[in-house]
Coordinates of C-alpha atoms and ligand atoms in Angstrom, one line a residue:
M1 CA 74.0 8.9 -4.0
G2 CA 73.0 9.8 -0.5
P3 CA 69.7 9.5 1.1
V4 CA 66.8 10.4 -1.2
L5 CA 66.5 14.3 -1.2
N6 CA 65.6 16.9 -3.8
K7 CA 61.8 16.7 -4.0
N8 CA 60.0 17.7 -7.1
K9 CA 56.7 19.0 -5.9
S10 CA 55.4 20.5 -9.1
A11 CA 53.4 17.4 -10.1
E12 CA 50.0 18.3 -8.6
A13 CA 48.5 20.9 -10.8
G14 CA 48.6 22.5 -14.2
P15 CA 47.8 21.1 -17.6
L16 CA 49.1 17.8 -18.7
P17 CA 52.0 18.0 -21.0
A18 CA 51.3 17.1 -24.7
T19 CA 52.5 13.7 -25.9
V20 CA 55.8 13.8 -27.6
P21 CA 55.0 13.5 -31.4
E22 CA 57.2 10.6 -32.2
H23 CA 55.1 8.5 -29.8
L24 CA 51.7 7.2 -30.5
W25 CA 49.2 7.7 -27.7
W26 CA 49.0 4.0 -26.9
H27 CA 52.7 3.6 -26.5
G28 CA 52.8 3.6 -22.6
G29 CA 49.2 4.8 -22.8
L30 CA 46.7 4.5 -20.0
I31 CA 43.3 3.0 -20.8
Y32 CA 40.4 3.1 -18.3
Q33 CA 38.2 0.1 -18.5
I34 CA 34.5 0.9 -18.0
Y35 CA 32.2 -2.0 -17.3
P36 CA 28.9 -0.2 -18.2
R37 CA 26.5 -2.2 -16.1
S38 CA 28.2 -1.2 -12.9
F39 CA 29.5 2.4 -13.8
L40 CA 26.5 4.6 -13.3
D41 CA 22.8 4.1 -13.7
S42 CA 21.0 7.2 -15.2
N43 CA 17.4 5.9 -15.4
G44 CA 16.8 3.9 -12.2
D45 CA 16.6 0.5 -13.6
G46 CA 19.4 -0.7 -11.5
V47 CA 21.9 -1.2 -14.5
G48 CA 24.5 1.3 -15.5
D49 CA 24.1 2.8 -19.0
L50 CA 25.7 5.1 -21.7
P51 CA 24.1 8.3 -20.4
G52 CA 25.6 7.4 -17.0
I53 CA 29.0 7.1 -18.6
I54 CA 28.5 10.4 -20.4
S55 CA 27.7 12.2 -17.1
K56 CA 30.9 11.1 -15.6
L57 CA 33.4 11.5 -18.5
D58 CA 34.9 14.5 -16.8
Y59 CA 35.7 12.4 -13.9
V60 CA 37.5 9.9 -16.1
A61 CA 39.4 12.5 -18.0
N62 CA 40.4 14.1 -14.8
L63 CA 42.0 10.8 -13.8
G64 CA 44.8 11.6 -16.2
V65 CA 44.2 8.6 -18.5
D66 CA 44.5 8.7 -22.4
A67 CA 41.5 6.4 -23.3
I68 CA 38.5 4.4 -22.2
W69 CA 37.6 0.8 -23.1
I70 CA 33.9 0.1 -22.7
S71 CA 33.0 -3.5 -22.1
P72 CA 30.1 -4.7 -24.5
F73 CA 26.9 -2.6 -24.7
F74 CA 25.5 -4.3 -27.7
K75 CA 22.1 -5.9 -28.0
S76 CA 22.3 -9.1 -25.8
P77 CA 20.3 -11.5 -23.7
M78 CA 22.9 -10.8 -21.1
A79 CA 23.6 -14.4 -20.3
D80 CA 27.3 -13.4 -20.0
F81 CA 26.4 -9.7 -19.3
G82 CA 27.0 -8.5 -22.8
Y83 CA 29.8 -10.9 -23.9
D84 CA 26.9 -12.9 -25.8
I85 CA 25.8 -10.5 -28.6
A86 CA 22.6 -10.8 -30.5
D87 CA 23.0 -7.7 -32.7
Y88 CA 26.5 -6.3 -33.3
R89 CA 25.3 -3.0 -34.7
A90 CA 22.6 -2.1 -32.0
V91 CA 23.1 -0.7 -28.5
D92 CA 21.1 -2.8 -26.0
P93 CA 18.0 -0.7 -24.8
L94 CA 19.3 -1.4 -21.3
F95 CA 22.4 0.7 -22.1
G96 CA 20.7 3.4 -24.3
T97 CA 20.8 4.1 -28.1
L98 CA 23.1 4.6 -30.9
E99 CA 22.5 8.4 -30.5
D100 CA 23.7 8.1 -26.9
F101 CA 26.9 6.3 -28.1
D102 CA 27.5 9.0 -30.7
R103 CA 27.1 11.7 -27.8
L104 CA 29.5 9.7 -25.7
L105 CA 32.1 9.5 -28.5
A106 CA 31.9 13.4 -29.2
K107 CA 32.1 14.3 -25.5
A108 CA 35.0 11.9 -24.9
H109 CA 36.8 13.4 -27.9
G110 CA 36.0 16.9 -26.7
L111 CA 37.9 15.9 -23.4
G112 CA 40.8 14.5 -25.2
L113 CA 39.9 10.8 -24.5
K114 CA 40.1 8.1 -27.0
V115 CA 37.2 5.5 -27.1
M116 CA 37.8 1.8 -27.5
I117 CA 35.0 -0.6 -27.7
D118 CA 34.8 -4.4 -27.1
Q119 CA 34.4 -6.6 -30.1
V120 CA 33.5 -10.2 -29.4
L121 CA 34.1 -12.0 -32.6
S122 CA 34.7 -15.6 -31.8
H123 CA 31.2 -16.3 -30.6
T124 CA 27.7 -14.8 -30.8
S125 CA 24.6 -15.2 -28.5
A126 CA 22.5 -18.2 -29.2
E127 CA 19.7 -15.5 -29.9
H128 CA 21.7 -14.0 -32.8
P129 CA 19.6 -14.5 -36.0
W130 CA 22.6 -16.2 -37.6
F131 CA 22.5 -18.9 -35.1
I132 CA 18.8 -19.1 -35.0
E133 CA 18.9 -19.8 -38.8
S134 CA 22.1 -22.1 -38.6
R135 CA 20.6 -24.4 -36.0
S136 CA 17.3 -24.8 -37.8
D137 CA 18.4 -27.6 -40.1
R138 CA 21.4 -28.9 -42.0
T139 CA 20.8 -27.1 -45.3
N140 CA 19.8 -23.5 -44.6
P141 CA 22.1 -20.8 -46.0
R142 CA 23.9 -20.3 -42.8
A143 CA 24.1 -24.1 -41.9
D144 CA 28.0 -23.8 -41.9
W145 CA 28.3 -20.6 -40.0
Y146 CA 28.9 -22.3 -36.6
V147 CA 31.0 -25.3 -35.6
W148 CA 28.6 -28.3 -36.1
A149 CA 29.7 -31.8 -35.7
D150 CA 28.1 -35.3 -35.7
P151 CA 28.0 -37.3 -32.5
R152 CA 30.3 -40.3 -31.9
P153 CA 28.7 -43.6 -32.7
D154 CA 27.7 -43.8 -29.0
G155 CA 25.9 -40.5 -29.1
G156 CA 28.6 -38.7 -27.2
P157 CA 30.3 -35.4 -28.1
P158 CA 32.7 -35.3 -31.1
N159 CA 35.8 -34.9 -28.9
N160 CA 37.2 -33.9 -25.5
W161 CA 37.1 -30.1 -25.8
L162 CA 36.0 -28.3 -22.7
S163 CA 34.3 -25.0 -22.0
I164 CA 36.1 -22.5 -19.8
F165 CA 33.0 -22.1 -17.8
G166 CA 32.9 -25.9 -16.9
G167 CA 32.0 -29.1 -18.5
I168 CA 32.1 -30.3 -22.1
A169 CA 32.2 -27.6 -24.9
W170 CA 29.5 -29.3 -27.0
K171 CA 25.7 -28.9 -26.9
W172 CA 23.2 -31.2 -28.7
E173 CA 20.9 -29.6 -31.2
P174 CA 17.9 -31.9 -31.9
R175 CA 16.8 -30.0 -35.2
R176 CA 20.1 -31.1 -36.8
A177 CA 20.9 -34.2 -34.7
Q178 CA 24.4 -32.6 -34.2
Y179 CA 26.5 -30.9 -31.6
Y180 CA 27.7 -27.3 -31.7
L181 CA 30.9 -25.9 -30.2
H182 CA 30.9 -23.5 -27.3
N183 CA 34.2 -22.4 -25.7
F184 CA 32.3 -20.4 -23.0
L185 CA 28.6 -20.7 -22.2
S186 CA 26.4 -23.1 -24.2
S187 CA 24.5 -19.8 -25.0
Q188 CA 27.6 -18.6 -26.7
P189 CA 28.0 -20.8 -29.8
D190 CA 31.3 -20.5 -31.6
L191 CA 31.4 -19.0 -35.2
N192 CA 32.9 -21.2 -37.8
F193 CA 35.8 -18.9 -39.0
H194 CA 36.9 -21.4 -41.6
N195 CA 33.9 -20.1 -43.6
P196 CA 35.0 -16.9 -45.5
Q197 CA 31.3 -15.5 -45.4
V198 CA 31.7 -15.5 -41.6
R199 CA 35.0 -13.7 -41.6
R200 CA 33.5 -11.1 -44.1
S201 CA 30.5 -10.6 -42.0
V202 CA 32.3 -10.1 -38.7
L203 CA 34.6 -7.6 -40.2
D204 CA 31.6 -5.7 -41.7
N205 CA 30.3 -5.4 -38.2
L206 CA 33.7 -4.0 -37.0
K207 CA 33.7 -1.6 -39.9
F208 CA 30.3 -0.2 -38.8
W209 CA 31.9 1.0 -35.5
L210 CA 35.1 2.2 -37.1
D211 CA 33.0 4.3 -39.5
R212 CA 31.3 5.8 -36.5
G213 CA 34.6 7.0 -35.3
V214 CA 35.8 4.7 -32.5
D215 CA 39.6 4.9 -31.8
G216 CA 40.1 1.4 -31.3
V217 CA 38.9 -2.0 -30.3
R218 CA 39.5 -4.5 -27.6
L219 CA 39.3 -8.0 -29.3
D220 CA 37.7 -10.4 -27.0
A221 CA 39.2 -13.9 -26.9
I222 CA 40.8 -13.3 -30.2
N223 CA 42.9 -16.4 -30.3
F224 CA 39.6 -18.5 -30.2
C225 CA 38.2 -17.6 -33.6
F226 CA 39.5 -20.7 -35.4
H227 CA 39.3 -24.3 -34.3
D228 CA 41.0 -27.5 -35.6
Q229 CA 39.0 -28.7 -38.5
Q230 CA 39.8 -32.3 -37.9
L231 CA 38.5 -31.8 -34.3
R232 CA 41.5 -33.6 -32.7
N233 CA 41.4 -34.3 -29.0
N234 CA 43.3 -31.9 -26.8
P235 CA 46.2 -33.7 -24.9
P236 CA 45.9 -34.2 -21.2
K237 CA 47.8 -31.8 -18.8
P238 CA 49.7 -33.4 -15.8
L239 CA 48.6 -32.3 -12.4
E240 CA 51.6 -30.2 -11.6
H241 CA 50.9 -27.9 -14.6
R242 CA 47.2 -27.4 -13.9
T243 CA 47.4 -23.8 -13.0
G244 CA 45.5 -21.4 -15.2
R245 CA 44.5 -17.9 -15.8
G246 CA 40.9 -17.2 -14.8
F247 CA 40.2 -20.8 -13.8
L248 CA 41.1 -22.8 -10.7
P249 CA 42.7 -26.3 -10.9
D250 CA 39.3 -27.9 -9.9
N251 CA 37.9 -26.7 -13.3
P252 CA 38.3 -29.5 -15.7
Y253 CA 39.4 -26.9 -18.4
A254 CA 42.7 -27.0 -16.3
Y255 CA 43.2 -30.6 -17.3
Q256 CA 44.1 -30.0 -21.0
Y257 CA 46.6 -28.3 -23.2
H258 CA 44.4 -26.2 -25.4
V259 CA 46.1 -26.8 -28.6
Y260 CA 43.3 -27.7 -31.0
N261 CA 40.2 -25.6 -29.6
N262 CA 42.1 -22.3 -29.9
T263 CA 45.3 -20.5 -30.9
R264 CA 45.2 -22.1 -34.4
P265 CA 47.5 -21.0 -37.1
E266 CA 44.6 -19.9 -39.3
N267 CA 44.0 -17.1 -36.8
L268 CA 47.2 -15.2 -38.1
P269 CA 46.0 -14.5 -41.7
F270 CA 42.7 -13.5 -40.2
I271 CA 44.3 -11.0 -37.9
E272 CA 46.2 -9.6 -40.8
E273 CA 43.0 -9.3 -42.7
L274 CA 41.4 -7.5 -39.7
R275 CA 44.5 -5.2 -39.5
S276 CA 44.2 -4.1 -43.0
L277 CA 40.7 -3.0 -42.5
V278 CA 41.6 -1.1 -39.3
D279 CA 44.6 0.6 -41.2
H280 CA 42.0 2.4 -43.3
Y281 CA 41.1 4.4 -40.2
P282 CA 44.4 6.3 -39.3
G283 CA 45.1 6.2 -35.6
A284 CA 42.7 3.3 -34.8
V285 CA 44.4 0.6 -32.7
T286 CA 43.7 -3.0 -32.0
L287 CA 44.2 -4.7 -28.5
G288 CA 43.9 -8.5 -28.6
E289 CA 42.9 -10.5 -25.5
I290 CA 45.1 -13.4 -25.8
S291 CA 44.8 -16.3 -23.3
A292 CA 47.1 -19.0 -24.7
E293 CA 49.3 -21.9 -23.4
D294 CA 52.5 -20.0 -24.1
S295 CA 51.4 -16.5 -23.4
N296 CA 54.5 -14.5 -24.3
A297 CA 55.2 -16.4 -27.5
T298 CA 51.6 -16.0 -28.6
M299 CA 51.5 -12.3 -27.8
A300 CA 54.7 -11.8 -29.8
E301 CA 53.2 -13.7 -32.8
Y302 CA 50.0 -11.9 -32.7
T303 CA 51.6 -8.3 -32.5
R304 CA 54.2 -8.8 -35.4
P305 CA 54.0 -6.0 -37.9
G306 CA 50.8 -6.1 -39.9
R307 CA 49.0 -7.8 -37.0
L308 CA 47.7 -6.4 -33.8
H309 CA 49.0 -3.2 -32.2
M310 CA 49.0 -4.6 -28.7
G311 CA 48.4 -7.8 -26.8
Y312 CA 46.5 -7.9 -23.5
S313 CA 48.4 -10.0 -21.1
F314 CA 46.8 -12.2 -18.5
E315 CA 50.0 -12.8 -16.6
L316 CA 49.6 -10.1 -14.0
L317 CA 45.9 -11.0 -13.4
S318 CA 46.8 -14.2 -11.6
S319 CA 47.3 -14.7 -7.8
E320 CA 51.0 -14.8 -8.3
R321 CA 52.3 -11.5 -7.1
S322 CA 56.0 -12.3 -6.5
P323 CA 58.6 -9.8 -7.8
A324 CA 60.2 -12.7 -9.7
H325 CA 56.9 -13.3 -11.4
I326 CA 56.5 -9.7 -12.5
R327 CA 60.1 -9.6 -13.7
A328 CA 59.8 -12.9 -15.6
T329 CA 56.5 -11.8 -17.2
V330 CA 57.8 -8.5 -18.4
E331 CA 61.3 -9.7 -19.5
G332 CA 59.6 -12.7 -21.3
A333 CA 57.2 -10.4 -23.2
L334 CA 60.0 -8.2 -24.3
A335 CA 62.4 -11.0 -25.0
A336 CA 59.8 -12.5 -27.3
S337 CA 59.3 -9.3 -29.1
R338 CA 61.8 -6.5 -28.5
D339 CA 59.7 -3.7 -30.1
A340 CA 56.5 -4.8 -28.6
W341 CA 54.1 -2.5 -26.5
P342 CA 52.4 -5.1 -24.5
C343 CA 49.3 -4.0 -22.5
W344 CA 49.4 -4.8 -18.8
S345 CA 46.6 -4.9 -16.3
I346 CA 46.3 -6.0 -12.8
S347 CA 42.5 -5.9 -12.5
N348 CA 39.5 -6.3 -14.8
H349 CA 35.9 -7.5 -14.9
D350 CA 37.1 -11.2 -14.8
V351 CA 39.3 -11.5 -11.8
Q352 CA 39.4 -10.7 -8.2
R353 CA 40.2 -7.1 -7.4
V354 CA 43.9 -6.6 -7.1
V355 CA 44.0 -5.1 -3.6
S356 CA 42.4 -8.4 -2.4
R357 CA 44.3 -10.6 -4.7
W358 CA 47.8 -9.3 -4.1
G359 CA 47.3 -7.7 -0.7
Y360 CA 47.8 -8.9 2.8
P361 CA 45.1 -8.8 5.6
H362 CA 46.6 -5.6 7.1
S363 CA 47.9 -4.0 3.9
P364 CA 48.3 -0.3 4.4
E365 CA 45.9 2.1 2.6
H366 CA 48.6 3.1 0.0
L367 CA 48.9 -0.4 -1.2
A368 CA 46.5 0.4 -4.0
T369 CA 48.4 3.5 -5.1
Q370 CA 51.6 1.5 -5.1
L371 CA 50.3 -1.2 -7.2
T372 CA 49.0 1.5 -9.6
A373 CA 52.5 3.0 -9.6
L374 CA 54.1 -0.4 -10.3
V375 CA 52.0 -1.3 -13.3
C376 CA 52.3 2.1 -14.7
S377 CA 56.0 2.1 -14.5
L378 CA 56.5 -1.0 -16.6
R379 CA 57.1 -0.7 -20.2
G380 CA 53.8 -0.9 -22.1
A381 CA 50.2 0.3 -22.1
V382 CA 48.0 -0.2 -19.0
C383 CA 44.4 -1.0 -18.6
I384 CA 43.0 0.3 -15.4
Y385 CA 39.7 -1.1 -14.2
Q386 CA 37.0 1.1 -12.9
G387 CA 37.4 1.3 -9.1
E388 CA 41.1 0.7 -9.1
E389 CA 41.5 4.4 -8.6
L390 CA 39.4 4.1 -5.4
G391 CA 41.4 1.2 -4.0
L392 CA 38.3 -1.0 -4.0
R393 CA 38.7 -4.5 -2.5
E394 CA 36.8 -7.6 -3.9
A395 CA 33.2 -7.5 -2.7
D396 CA 31.8 -10.5 -0.9
V397 CA 28.6 -11.2 -2.8
P398 CA 26.3 -13.7 -1.0
F399 CA 25.2 -16.8 -3.0
E400 CA 21.5 -15.5 -3.2
S401 CA 22.8 -12.3 -5.0
L402 CA 25.2 -14.0 -7.5
R403 CA 24.6 -13.2 -11.1
D404 CA 27.6 -14.7 -12.9
P405 CA 26.8 -18.1 -14.3
Y406 CA 30.5 -19.1 -14.0
G407 CA 30.3 -18.3 -10.2
K408 CA 27.1 -20.3 -9.8
A409 CA 28.7 -23.3 -11.5
F410 CA 31.8 -23.4 -9.3
W411 CA 30.5 -22.0 -6.0
P412 CA 31.6 -22.1 -3.2
R413 CA 35.3 -22.7 -4.1
F414 CA 35.2 -20.2 -6.9
K415 CA 32.6 -17.4 -6.5
G416 CA 32.9 -16.2 -10.0
R417 CA 33.2 -12.7 -11.2
D418 CA 30.7 -10.7 -9.4
G419 CA 32.9 -9.6 -6.6
C420 CA 34.8 -7.3 -8.9
R421 CA 31.6 -6.2 -10.9
T422 CA 29.6 -4.5 -8.0
P423 CA 28.6 -1.0 -8.8
L424 CA 31.0 1.9 -8.4
P425 CA 30.3 3.8 -5.2
W426 CA 29.9 7.5 -6.2
T427 CA 28.6 8.8 -2.8
D428 CA 28.2 7.2 0.6
A429 CA 24.4 7.1 0.4
P430 CA 22.9 3.5 0.7
R431 CA 23.1 2.6 -3.0
G432 CA 26.4 4.4 -3.4
G433 CA 24.7 7.0 -5.6
F434 CA 24.9 4.5 -8.4
S435 CA 21.2 4.1 -9.0
S436 CA 17.9 5.3 -7.7
G437 CA 16.5 1.8 -8.2
T438 CA 17.7 -1.6 -7.0
P439 CA 21.3 -2.2 -8.3
W440 CA 21.7 -5.4 -10.4
L441 CA 24.5 -6.4 -8.0
P442 CA 24.5 -5.2 -4.3
V443 CA 26.7 -2.2 -3.5
P444 CA 28.7 -3.4 -0.7
A445 CA 28.3 -1.3 2.5
E446 CA 32.1 -1.4 3.3
Q447 CA 32.8 0.3 -0.1
L448 CA 30.8 3.4 0.8
A449 CA 33.6 4.8 2.9
L450 CA 35.7 4.6 -0.4
A451 CA 33.0 6.4 -2.5
V452 CA 34.2 9.0 -5.1
E453 CA 32.6 11.9 -3.3
V454 CA 34.1 10.8 0.2
Q455 CA 37.6 10.5 -1.5
E456 CA 37.2 13.9 -3.2
R457 CA 37.0 15.5 0.2
N458 CA 40.1 13.9 1.6
P459 CA 43.4 15.1 0.3
S460 CA 45.2 12.0 1.2
S461 CA 42.7 9.6 -0.3
T462 CA 43.6 6.8 -2.8
L463 CA 41.7 8.7 -5.5
Q464 CA 43.8 11.9 -5.0
A465 CA 47.0 9.8 -4.8
F466 CA 46.1 8.2 -8.1
R467 CA 45.6 11.5 -9.8
R468 CA 48.8 12.9 -8.4
F469 CA 50.8 9.9 -9.5
M470 CA 49.3 10.0 -13.0
R471 CA 50.2 13.7 -13.4
W472 CA 53.7 13.1 -12.1
R473 CA 54.1 10.1 -14.4
R474 CA 53.5 12.3 -17.4
Q475 CA 56.4 14.5 -16.5
H476 CA 58.7 11.6 -16.9
P477 CA 59.0 10.5 -20.4
A478 CA 61.2 7.5 -19.4
L479 CA 58.2 6.1 -17.4
Q480 CA 56.1 6.2 -20.6
W481 CA 58.4 5.3 -23.4
G482 CA 61.7 4.2 -21.9
D483 CA 63.4 0.8 -22.3
I484 CA 63.3 -1.3 -19.2
E485 CA 66.1 -3.3 -17.6
F486 CA 65.5 -5.3 -14.5
L487 CA 68.1 -5.2 -11.8
L488 CA 66.7 -7.3 -9.1
A489 CA 63.8 -9.3 -7.8
T490 CA 63.9 -10.6 -4.3
D491 CA 61.1 -12.1 -2.1
S492 CA 59.9 -8.5 -1.5
M493 CA 61.7 -6.2 -3.7
L494 CA 61.6 -5.4 -7.4
A495 CA 64.0 -2.9 -9.1
F496 CA 64.6 -1.8 -12.7
T497 CA 65.6 1.1 -14.8
R498 CA 63.7 3.0 -17.5
H499 CA 65.9 4.5 -20.1
Y500 CA 64.9 7.2 -22.6
K501 CA 67.0 9.6 -24.6
G502 CA 69.9 9.9 -22.3
E503 CA 67.8 9.9 -19.1
R504 CA 68.0 6.8 -16.8
L505 CA 65.5 6.4 -14.0
L506 CA 65.9 3.9 -11.2
V507 CA 62.6 2.5 -10.1
A508 CA 62.2 0.1 -7.0
F509 CA 59.3 -1.2 -5.1
N510 CA 58.9 -3.0 -1.8
L511 CA 55.9 -5.2 -2.2
S512 CA 55.9 -6.5 1.3
A513 CA 54.3 -5.2 4.5
Q514 CA 57.7 -5.0 6.2
S515 CA 60.6 -2.8 5.7
A516 CA 63.1 -4.4 3.3
A517 CA 66.7 -4.0 2.1
A518 CA 68.5 -5.4 -0.9
D519 CA 71.7 -4.8 -2.8
L520 CA 71.7 -3.9 -6.5
P521 CA 74.1 -5.6 -8.7
R522 CA 76.2 -2.4 -8.9
V523 CA 76.7 1.0 -7.2
L524 CA 74.3 3.6 -8.6
A525 CA 74.4 7.3 -8.1
G526 CA 71.5 9.7 -8.7
T527 CA 68.8 12.2 -7.5
A528 CA 65.6 11.2 -6.0
L529 CA 62.5 12.2 -7.7
G530 CA 59.9 13.1 -5.2
G531 CA 56.3 14.3 -5.9
H532 CA 54.8 10.8 -6.7
G533 CA 53.2 10.6 -3.3
L534 CA 54.3 7.3 -2.1
P535 CA 56.4 6.4 1.0
E536 CA 60.0 6.8 -0.1
G537 CA 63.0 4.6 0.6
K538 CA 66.5 5.3 -0.1
L539 CA 69.5 4.3 -2.1
E540 CA 73.0 4.4 -0.6
G541 CA 75.7 3.0 -3.0
A542 CA 74.2 -0.3 -4.0
R543 CA 71.9 -0.7 -1.1
L544 CA 68.2 -0.1 -1.3
T545 CA 66.2 0.3 1.9
L546 CA 62.5 0.6 1.4
P547 CA 59.6 1.1 4.0
P548 CA 56.6 -1.2 3.8
H549 CA 55.1 -0.9 0.4
G550 CA 57.5 2.0 -0.3
V551 CA 59.2 3.0 -3.5
V552 CA 62.3 4.7 -4.9
Y553 CA 62.2 6.8 -8.1
A554 CA 65.6 8.4 -8.9
R555 CA 67.2 10.0 -11.9
L556 CA 70.6 8.2 -12.3
S557 CA 73.7 10.3 -13.0
P558 CA 75.1 9.5 -16.4
Ligands
BGC601 C1 35.7 -11.8 -21.3 C2 34.8 -12.4 -20.5 C3 33.8 -13.3 -21.2 C4 34.5 -14.2 -22.2 C5 33.5 -14.7 -23.2 C6 36.4 -12.9 -22.0 O1 37.6 -13.1 -22.0 O2 36.6 -10.8 -20.8 O3 34.1 -11.5 -19.5 O4 33.0 -14.0 -20.3 O5 35.5 -13.5 -22.9 O6 33.2 -13.8 -24.1
MG602 MG1 20.2 2.2 -16.5

């Protein structure tokens, strides 16, 4: 084909086309992640809450997403900001009430949004009544509900297992003269899933929310439920392999292969049990957060029929942004499981915001939109983290304002997760319109220029570009449900096709800040598809020429 012409400009307005019936909403679905503490505070206590979310559901629906996933809002002492749960069936008063949740659910459903909640099964808070009882002595009815072990003869911990948040994974309990296991903070003791009563109780808690009408669950650290009952030591990892997801090589956690403290074979029958429960609720979906040594193989194993619907991949949350890495990740996931619908994300509440992580010091403004387009053009569902639609960069939170214990432990080399958790700026007023009180984390002054209200007024803003792209994507079934075939990955360029029911689209990205050209393995002819709103390159024969952070979307001739 010649230079890209034939623009399709009809993408900007009008109702969203309905999902093709043979596809379930989550196949290629878009899930918007809400971190409730930082979304919108309705009562001036400085912490976001459920009423705050309710008041902005129209905004979320208008982004063109299918679903929301809300990070934990359950009763919690907030040592890990909600990922340490003290009562699985109660809303923490900081966030509101169960009635607020029911209102949220009803309003979301009225807007056509599915609601997914976060379930943290592998560990509880140390303040959970189960743990308070379990730790009291060695003979109480819940004595075996957590992972208790005797010290070594020298008093040391039972084995070499480590906590992701730094240091040994065992904490001493004087009442029992024993250690308990914690894969995360010491205030997040690990439940003993080998005990059938524990499995039954956590599934009962899950049932409570399914009965309330949630459309799905994101399963936190789901491969951490079981541990090796023999407590065998993890093998050491050689220096050259000490790269990890979510932790730096200077975290001792990087020094081991985590083969005995997580991803144990017993997890699989438990997941099947969980899936049979969820299958009683037609349409409900499970998305498992899986951080394992061999991510693709584990995702494939965990998403076989009868197990989880989707696996949440960590691979694109790393600092590695090369086209070759993206290609290898997606190809690897699909090679491991041909029919899988993986779930991709490039930002979340645990990692540096993508514009800072994958950007360059002088990246153009449309970088954020290009990265959104990229992740939403891969085969699979996508989780989009609040603020991604605004193109927010990582906030620089000063040490005095840090809240994340993980950041405090590893500062200054690793500053923790507060930089991606600062409150969403809604207006350019001093607290970003987030709260009338003092926000729990500072609202960075430099983010006020990117506030929602400011971007609403600017037709060429990242927010407007995000909406335009999402509406445009819905007009192209191949981008939602098509097979994917990679054509090239150079230093700067990534190109692939998406193929659906006789339609074949070429998709190409230049991920660098300079113009770039590359030759596809074969000559392709087709018609450019405009209307996506990104700077366009061209395809001539086999040659792709793209402007900095540019794209090509073209319908290929049969
Ligand atoms: C969550 C983290 C949390 C950890 C422990 C994760 O994977 O995403 O935010 O700290 O689980 O629950
Ligand atoms: Mg509040």
